PDB file of C-alpha atoms in Angstrom:
ATOM      1  CA  UNK A  31      19.159  -2.770  13.495  1.00 66.00           C
ATOM      2  CA  UNK A  32      15.636  -4.106  13.099  1.00 75.00           C
ATOM      3  CA  UNK A  33      13.895  -4.360  16.473  1.00 78.00           C
ATOM      4  CA  UNK A  34      12.511  -7.808  15.614  1.00 67.00           C
ATOM      5  CA  UNK A  35      16.008  -9.166  14.945  1.00 75.00           C
ATOM      6  CA  UNK A  36      17.442  -7.494  18.064  1.00 80.00           C
ATOM      7  CA  UNK A  37      14.690  -8.964  20.241  1.00 77.00           C
ATOM      8  CA  UNK A  38      15.202 -12.442  18.771  1.00 68.00           C
ATOM      9  CA  UNK A  39      18.974 -12.169  19.223  1.00 75.00           C
ATOM     10  CA  UNK A  40      18.515 -11.037  22.833  1.00 75.00           C
ATOM     11  CA  UNK A  41      16.326 -14.028  23.624  1.00 75.00           C
ATOM     12  CA  UNK A  42      19.033 -16.357  22.293  1.00 72.00           C
ATOM     13  CA  UNK A  43      21.857 -14.593  24.161  1.00 76.00           C
ATOM     14  CA  UNK A  44      21.362 -16.494  27.422  1.00 74.00           C
ATOM     15  CA  UNK A  45      20.659 -13.273  29.325  1.00 77.00           C
ATOM     16  CA  UNK A  46      17.390 -12.750  31.140  1.00 83.00           C
ATOM     17  CA  UNK A  47      15.182 -10.647  28.873  1.00 85.00           C
ATOM     18  CA  UNK A  48      12.173  -8.572  29.857  1.00 86.00           C
ATOM     19  CA  UNK A  49       9.170  -7.669  27.744  1.00 89.00           C
ATOM     20  CA  UNK A  50       8.609  -3.921  27.324  1.00 91.00           C
ATOM     21  CA  UNK A  51       5.035  -2.621  27.092  1.00 91.00           C
ATOM     22  CA  UNK A  52       5.050   0.744  25.319  1.00 91.00           C
ATOM     23  CA  UNK A  53       1.280   1.311  25.585  1.00 82.00           C
ATOM     24  CA  UNK A  54       1.226   3.289  22.290  1.00 81.00           C
ATOM     25  CA  UNK A  55       1.825   6.535  24.180  1.00 88.00           C
ATOM     26  CA  UNK A  56       5.047   7.781  22.555  1.00 95.00           C
ATOM     27  CA  UNK A  57       7.258   5.883  24.984  1.00 96.00           C
ATOM     28  CA  UNK A  58      10.704   4.896  23.689  1.00 96.00           C
ATOM     29  CA  UNK A  59      13.585   2.592  24.485  1.00 96.00           C
ATOM     30  CA  UNK A  60      16.632   3.487  22.379  1.00 96.00           C
ATOM     31  CA  UNK A  61      19.667   1.194  22.452  1.00 94.00           C
ATOM     32  CA  UNK A  62      22.908   2.391  20.845  1.00 95.00           C
ATOM     33  CA  UNK A  63      24.863  -0.696  19.810  1.00 93.00           C
ATOM     34  CA  UNK A  64      28.649  -1.056  19.829  1.00 91.00           C
ATOM     35  CA  UNK A  65      28.697  -1.219  16.015  1.00 90.00           C
ATOM     36  CA  UNK A  66      27.123   2.228  15.737  1.00 91.00           C
ATOM     37  CA  UNK A  67      23.637   0.984  14.910  1.00 92.00           C
ATOM     38  CA  UNK A  68      20.560   2.023  16.869  1.00 93.00           C
ATOM     39  CA  UNK A  69      17.586  -0.063  17.949  1.00 93.00           C
ATOM     40  CA  UNK A  70      14.330   1.717  18.739  1.00 93.00           C
ATOM     41  CA  UNK A  71      11.599   0.092  20.834  1.00 93.00           C
ATOM     42  CA  UNK A  72      12.728  -3.546  20.950  1.00 91.00           C
ATOM     43  CA  UNK A  73      10.145  -5.996  22.224  1.00 90.00           C
ATOM     44  CA  UNK A  74      12.601  -7.469  24.721  1.00 89.00           C
ATOM     45  CA  UNK A  75      15.516  -5.818  26.558  1.00 89.00           C
ATOM     46  CA  UNK A  76      18.291  -7.912  28.137  1.00 85.00           C
ATOM     47  CA  UNK A  77      19.115  -7.548  31.836  1.00 86.00           C
ATOM     48  CA  UNK A  78      16.780  -4.683  32.750  1.00 92.00           C
ATOM     49  CA  UNK A  79      13.123  -4.038  33.432  1.00 94.00           C
ATOM     50  CA  UNK A  80      11.566  -0.952  31.871  1.00 96.00           C
ATOM     51  CA  UNK A  81       8.080   0.058  32.969  1.00 95.00           C
ATOM     52  CA  UNK A  82       6.112   2.950  31.498  1.00 95.00           C
ATOM     53  CA  UNK A  83       3.302   4.349  33.634  1.00 93.00           C
ATOM     54  CA  UNK A  84       2.338   7.299  31.426  1.00 94.00           C
ATOM     55  CA  UNK A  85       3.394   8.832  28.112  1.00 95.00           C
ATOM     56  CA  UNK A  86       6.218  10.670  26.307  1.00 96.00           C
ATOM     57  CA  UNK A  87       9.029   8.881  28.146  1.00 97.00           C
ATOM     58  CA  UNK A  88      12.449   7.940  26.756  1.00 97.00           C
ATOM     59  CA  UNK A  89      15.312   5.801  28.037  1.00 97.00           C
ATOM     60  CA  UNK A  90      18.578   5.615  26.065  1.00 97.00           C
ATOM     61  CA  UNK A  91      21.147   2.878  26.708  1.00 96.00           C
ATOM     62  CA  UNK A  92      24.639   2.872  25.221  1.00 95.00           C
ATOM     63  CA  UNK A  93      26.445  -0.452  24.806  1.00 92.00           C
ATOM     64  CA  UNK A  94      28.384  -1.966  26.359  1.00 92.00           C
ATOM     65  CA  UNK A  95      26.390  -1.897  29.562  1.00 92.00           C
ATOM     66  CA  UNK A  96      25.894  -4.435  32.330  1.00 92.00           C
ATOM     67  CA  UNK A  97      22.778  -3.740  34.377  1.00 93.00           C
ATOM     68  CA  UNK A  98      21.586  -7.146  35.502  1.00 90.00           C
ATOM     69  CA  UNK A  99      18.502  -6.981  37.764  1.00 91.00           C
ATOM     70  CA  UNK A 100      18.170  -3.222  37.234  1.00 96.00           C
ATOM     71  CA  UNK A 101      14.754  -1.597  36.902  1.00 96.00           C
ATOM     72  CA  UNK A 102      13.529   1.713  35.511  1.00 97.00           C
ATOM     73  CA  UNK A 103      10.068   3.122  36.157  1.00 96.00           C
ATOM     74  CA  UNK A 104       9.098   6.099  34.004  1.00 96.00           C
ATOM     75  CA  UNK A 105       6.063   8.304  34.649  1.00 95.00           C
ATOM     76  CA  UNK A 106       5.264  11.134  32.247  1.00 95.00           C
ATOM     77  CA  UNK A 107       7.839  12.943  30.122  1.00 96.00           C
ATOM     78  CA  UNK A 108      10.827  11.375  31.872  1.00 97.00           C
ATOM     79  CA  UNK A 109      14.164  11.119  30.029  1.00 98.00           C
ATOM     80  CA  UNK A 110      16.933   8.735  31.171  1.00 98.00           C
ATOM     81  CA  UNK A 111      20.370   8.380  29.514  1.00 98.00           C
ATOM     82  CA  UNK A 112      22.912   5.743  30.602  1.00 97.00           C
ATOM     83  CA  UNK A 113      26.281   5.485  28.822  1.00 96.00           C
ATOM     84  CA  UNK A 114      28.308   2.280  29.305  1.00 95.00           C
ATOM     85  CA  UNK A 115      27.088   1.881  32.892  1.00 96.00           C
ATOM     86  CA  UNK A 116      27.661  -1.194  35.068  1.00 96.00           C
ATOM     87  CA  UNK A 117      25.946  -2.394  38.221  1.00 96.00           C
ATOM     88  CA  UNK A 118      22.503  -2.710  39.692  1.00 96.00           C
ATOM     89  CA  UNK A 119      20.209   0.334  39.696  1.00 97.00           C
ATOM     90  CA  UNK A 120      16.599   1.083  40.554  1.00 97.00           C
ATOM     91  CA  UNK A 121      15.275   4.386  39.213  1.00 97.00           C
ATOM     92  CA  UNK A 122      11.842   5.820  39.964  1.00 97.00           C
ATOM     93  CA  UNK A 123      10.822   8.568  37.561  1.00 96.00           C
ATOM     94  CA  UNK A 124       8.006  11.032  37.938  1.00 93.00           C
ATOM     95  CA  UNK A 125       7.001  13.990  35.793  1.00 94.00           C
ATOM     96  CA  UNK A 126       9.491  15.406  33.274  1.00 95.00           C
ATOM     97  CA  UNK A 127      12.443  14.194  35.346  1.00 96.00           C
ATOM     98  CA  UNK A 128      15.925  13.833  33.836  1.00 97.00           C
ATOM     99  CA  UNK A 129      18.650  11.295  34.602  1.00 98.00           C
ATOM    100  CA  UNK A 130      22.091  11.210  33.019  1.00 98.00           C
ATOM    101  CA  UNK A 131      24.817   8.724  33.985  1.00 98.00           C
ATOM    102  CA  UNK A 132      28.010   9.185  32.006  1.00 98.00           C
ATOM    103  CA  UNK A 133      30.547   6.665  30.708  1.00 96.00           C
ATOM    104  CA  UNK A 134      32.137   3.877  32.722  1.00 96.00           C
ATOM    105  CA  UNK A 135      30.419   4.523  36.044  1.00 97.00           C
ATOM    106  CA  UNK A 136      29.695   1.573  38.336  1.00 97.00           C
ATOM    107  CA  UNK A 137      26.767   1.585  40.750  1.00 97.00           C
ATOM    108  CA  UNK A 138      26.052  -1.282  43.144  1.00 95.00           C
ATOM    109  CA  UNK A 139      22.466  -1.579  44.392  1.00 96.00           C
ATOM    110  CA  UNK A 140      21.880   2.146  43.881  1.00 98.00           C
ATOM    111  CA  UNK A 141      18.419   3.664  44.212  1.00 98.00           C
ATOM    112  CA  UNK A 142      17.549   6.964  42.523  1.00 98.00           C
ATOM    113  CA  UNK A 143      14.225   8.683  43.239  1.00 97.00           C
ATOM    114  CA  UNK A 144      13.078  11.350  40.793  1.00 96.00           C
ATOM    115  CA  UNK A 145       9.391  11.184  41.579  1.00 89.00           C
ATOM    116  CA  UNK A 146       6.874  13.412  43.382  1.00 83.00           C
ATOM    117  CA  UNK A 147       8.120  16.706  41.916  1.00 90.00           C
ATOM    118  CA  UNK A 148       8.118  18.159  38.407  1.00 90.00           C
ATOM    119  CA  UNK A 149      11.370  18.683  36.450  1.00 92.00           C
ATOM    120  CA  UNK A 150      13.808  17.224  38.992  1.00 95.00           C
ATOM    121  CA  UNK A 151      17.145  15.938  37.709  1.00 97.00           C
ATOM    122  CA  UNK A 152      20.177  13.844  38.609  1.00 98.00           C
ATOM    123  CA  UNK A 153      23.457  13.992  36.681  1.00 98.00           C
ATOM    124  CA  UNK A 154      26.315  11.589  37.405  1.00 98.00           C
ATOM    125  CA  UNK A 155      29.674  12.052  35.673  1.00 98.00           C
ATOM    126  CA  UNK A 156      32.210   9.692  34.131  1.00 98.00           C
ATOM    127  CA  UNK A 157      34.028   6.907  35.974  1.00 98.00           C
ATOM    128  CA  UNK A 158      32.116   7.225  39.239  1.00 98.00           C
ATOM    129  CA  UNK A 159      32.132   4.340  41.709  1.00 98.00           C
ATOM    130  CA  UNK A 160      29.179   3.828  44.049  1.00 98.00           C
ATOM    131  CA  UNK A 161      29.506   1.195  46.746  1.00 97.00           C
ATOM    132  CA  UNK A 162      26.504  -0.797  47.977  1.00 97.00           C
ATOM    133  CA  UNK A 163      23.224   0.842  48.955  1.00 97.00           C
ATOM    134  CA  UNK A 164      23.751   4.430  47.846  1.00 98.00           C
ATOM    135  CA  UNK A 165      20.428   6.306  47.741  1.00 98.00           C
ATOM    136  CA  UNK A 166      19.750   9.533  45.839  1.00 98.00           C
ATOM    137  CA  UNK A 167      16.662  11.644  46.531  1.00 97.00           C
ATOM    138  CA  UNK A 168      16.305  14.391  43.914  1.00 96.00           C
ATOM    139  CA  UNK A 169      13.226  15.690  45.735  1.00 94.00           C
ATOM    140  CA  UNK A 170      12.018  15.846  49.335  1.00 92.00           C
ATOM    141  CA  UNK A 171       8.885  14.124  47.995  1.00 90.00           C
ATOM    142  CA  UNK A 172       6.517  15.821  50.487  1.00 93.00           C
ATOM    143  CA  UNK A 173       5.780  19.535  50.902  1.00 93.00           C
ATOM    144  CA  UNK A 174       6.994  21.827  53.696  1.00 95.00           C
ATOM    145  CA  UNK A 175       5.265  25.217  53.928  1.00 96.00           C
ATOM    146  CA  UNK A 176       6.017  28.462  55.741  1.00 96.00           C
ATOM    147  CA  UNK A 177       2.827  29.161  57.689  1.00 96.00           C
ATOM    148  CA  UNK A 178       3.234  32.949  57.862  1.00 94.00           C
ATOM    149  CA  UNK A 179       4.456  33.517  54.309  1.00 92.00           C
ATOM    150  CA  UNK A 180       2.292  30.745  52.872  1.00 94.00           C
ATOM    151  CA  UNK A 181       5.168  29.724  50.642  1.00 94.00           C
ATOM    152  CA  UNK A 182       6.605  26.339  49.705  1.00 93.00           C
ATOM    153  CA  UNK A 183      10.020  25.942  51.323  1.00 93.00           C
ATOM    154  CA  UNK A 184      11.502  22.769  49.916  1.00 92.00           C
ATOM    155  CA  UNK A 185      11.057  22.803  46.155  1.00 91.00           C
ATOM    156  CA  UNK A 186      14.058  21.523  44.196  1.00 93.00           C
ATOM    157  CA  UNK A 187      16.077  24.274  42.485  1.00 93.00           C
ATOM    158  CA  UNK A 188      19.253  22.785  40.990  1.00 94.00           C
ATOM    159  CA  UNK A 189      18.914  19.031  40.880  1.00 96.00           C
ATOM    160  CA  UNK A 190      21.550  16.583  42.084  1.00 98.00           C
ATOM    161  CA  UNK A 191      24.970  17.014  40.447  1.00 98.00           C
ATOM    162  CA  UNK A 192      27.797  14.505  40.831  1.00 98.00           C
ATOM    163  CA  UNK A 193      31.026  15.203  38.943  1.00 98.00           C
ATOM    164  CA  UNK A 194      33.489  12.879  37.232  1.00 98.00           C
ATOM    165  CA  UNK A 195      35.457  10.226  39.140  1.00 98.00           C
ATOM    166  CA  UNK A 196      33.516  10.412  42.411  1.00 98.00           C
ATOM    167  CA  UNK A 197      33.643   7.534  44.900  1.00 98.00           C
ATOM    168  CA  UNK A 198      30.651   7.152  47.217  1.00 98.00           C
ATOM    169  CA  UNK A 199      31.111   4.747  50.108  1.00 97.00           C
ATOM    170  CA  UNK A 200      28.498   2.262  51.232  1.00 98.00           C
ATOM    171  CA  UNK A 201      25.112   3.520  52.474  1.00 98.00           C
ATOM    172  CA  UNK A 202      25.644   7.121  51.398  1.00 98.00           C
ATOM    173  CA  UNK A 203      22.465   9.210  51.098  1.00 98.00           C
ATOM    174  CA  UNK A 204      22.444  12.150  48.680  1.00 98.00           C
ATOM    175  CA  UNK A 205      19.583  14.612  49.106  1.00 97.00           C
ATOM    176  CA  UNK A 206      18.004  17.124  46.752  1.00 96.00           C
ATOM    177  CA  UNK A 207      20.073  19.918  45.160  1.00 96.00           C
ATOM    178  CA  UNK A 208      23.339  18.408  46.430  1.00 98.00           C
ATOM    179  CA  UNK A 209      26.534  18.829  44.428  1.00 98.00           C
ATOM    180  CA  UNK A 210      29.604  16.592  44.740  1.00 98.00           C
ATOM    181  CA  UNK A 211      32.600  17.904  42.741  1.00 98.00           C
ATOM    182  CA  UNK A 212      34.839  15.779  40.530  1.00 98.00           C
ATOM    183  CA  UNK A 213      37.642  13.583  41.939  1.00 98.00           C
ATOM    184  CA  UNK A 214      36.068  13.501  45.396  1.00 98.00           C
ATOM    185  CA  UNK A 215      35.253  10.822  47.984  1.00 98.00           C
ATOM    186  CA  UNK A 216      32.134  10.549  50.142  1.00 98.00           C
ATOM    187  CA  UNK A 217      32.626   8.609  53.376  1.00 98.00           C
ATOM    188  CA  UNK A 218      30.480   5.577  54.184  1.00 98.00           C
ATOM    189  CA  UNK A 219      27.124   6.348  55.803  1.00 98.00           C
ATOM    190  CA  UNK A 220      27.311  10.068  55.025  1.00 98.00           C
ATOM    191  CA  UNK A 221      24.284  12.253  54.284  1.00 98.00           C
ATOM    192  CA  UNK A 222      25.035  14.849  51.606  1.00 98.00           C
ATOM    193  CA  UNK A 223      22.855  17.966  51.764  1.00 97.00           C
ATOM    194  CA  UNK A 224      25.071  20.795  50.463  1.00 97.00           C
ATOM    195  CA  UNK A 225      26.524  22.021  47.188  1.00 98.00           C
ATOM    196  CA  UNK A 226      30.295  21.626  47.453  1.00 98.00           C
ATOM    197  CA  UNK A 227      32.451  23.511  44.944  1.00 97.00           C
ATOM    198  CA  UNK A 228      36.092  22.449  45.446  1.00 97.00           C
ATOM    199  CA  UNK A 229      37.283  19.324  43.644  1.00 98.00           C
ATOM    200  CA  UNK A 230      39.617  16.715  45.157  1.00 98.00           C
ATOM    201  CA  UNK A 231      37.983  16.607  48.591  1.00 98.00           C
ATOM    202  CA  UNK A 232      36.787  14.011  51.084  1.00 98.00           C
ATOM    203  CA  UNK A 233      33.410  14.735  52.644  1.00 98.00           C
ATOM    204  CA  UNK A 234      31.850  12.726  55.465  1.00 98.00           C
ATOM    205  CA  UNK A 235      29.307  12.886  58.271  1.00 98.00           C
ATOM    206  CA  UNK A 236      25.664  13.822  58.761  1.00 97.00           C
ATOM    207  CA  UNK A 237      25.400  16.357  57.303  1.00 97.00           C
ATOM    208  CA  UNK A 238      28.533  15.768  55.230  1.00 98.00           C
ATOM    209  CA  UNK A 239      31.372  18.267  55.644  1.00 98.00           C
ATOM    210  CA  UNK A 240      34.834  18.600  54.132  1.00 98.00           C
ATOM    211  CA  UNK A 241      37.328  16.616  56.208  1.00 98.00           C
ATOM    212  CA  UNK A 242      40.271  16.506  53.765  1.00 98.00           C
ATOM    213  CA  UNK A 243      41.384  18.514  50.727  1.00 98.00           C
ATOM    214  CA  UNK A 244      43.833  17.941  47.871  1.00 98.00           C
ATOM    215  CA  UNK A 245      43.197  14.216  47.454  1.00 98.00           C
ATOM    216  CA  UNK A 246      42.594  11.831  44.605  1.00 96.00           C
ATOM    217  CA  UNK A 247      41.638   8.150  44.511  1.00 97.00           C
ATOM    218  CA  UNK A 248      42.073   5.037  42.380  1.00 95.00           C
ATOM    219  CA  UNK A 249      40.017   1.900  41.851  1.00 93.00           C
ATOM    220  CA  UNK A 250      43.038  -0.274  42.675  1.00 90.00           C
ATOM    221  CA  UNK A 251      42.699  -2.279  45.877  1.00 87.00           C
ATOM    222  CA  UNK A 252      45.003  -1.631  48.820  1.00 85.00           C
ATOM    223  CA  UNK A 253      47.514  -4.457  48.709  1.00 78.00           C
ATOM    224  CA  UNK A 254      49.327  -5.705  51.798  1.00 65.00           C
ATOM    225  CA  UNK A 255      52.759  -7.241  51.200  1.00 60.00           C
TER     226      UNK A 255
END
């Protein structure tokens, strides 16, 4: 679809639209429409704010999505992909960072920090459910050095990995290099620092530990007769 027509249609949709400034530095917004068409670099994007600080950045959005009041800040060489995502997200890119959020995940007031370190990443699987105020730090942001060895101790190695169908309770914090396996639950207020391998677990605490195995969960509310 022509980006002029898409921008005009967006302005008439009733949704709040935001102007995107590409700065002529090979920055791209790519929107994959429900009808199979693709829009590249529209002048206005509904629901979300996209801000480019540097060059060679790309953000891809797959319809349908619902990201009202979400914001994405891209630095240099960042690449974000969001497939049919719902909720409210704030993402801070950095330098060649990578973000992937797979189909049908819902994230409420989630903050994802990918800045302050080169090549950090965060991958979130399908059908995940994040309650309010989940925060993901893909980097420690500041350096910690071993004085004797004169070596950097806290550089990211793996990135943050969150599997399919993961439920994170309110105010969960997920730190660099953490891994949460598919079909798992993270208890409210937990701080995740480790790479867990077994699926179908509940983890909780600070730092989070396995407190229950062989579980699954559903989005259905608990009904009281």
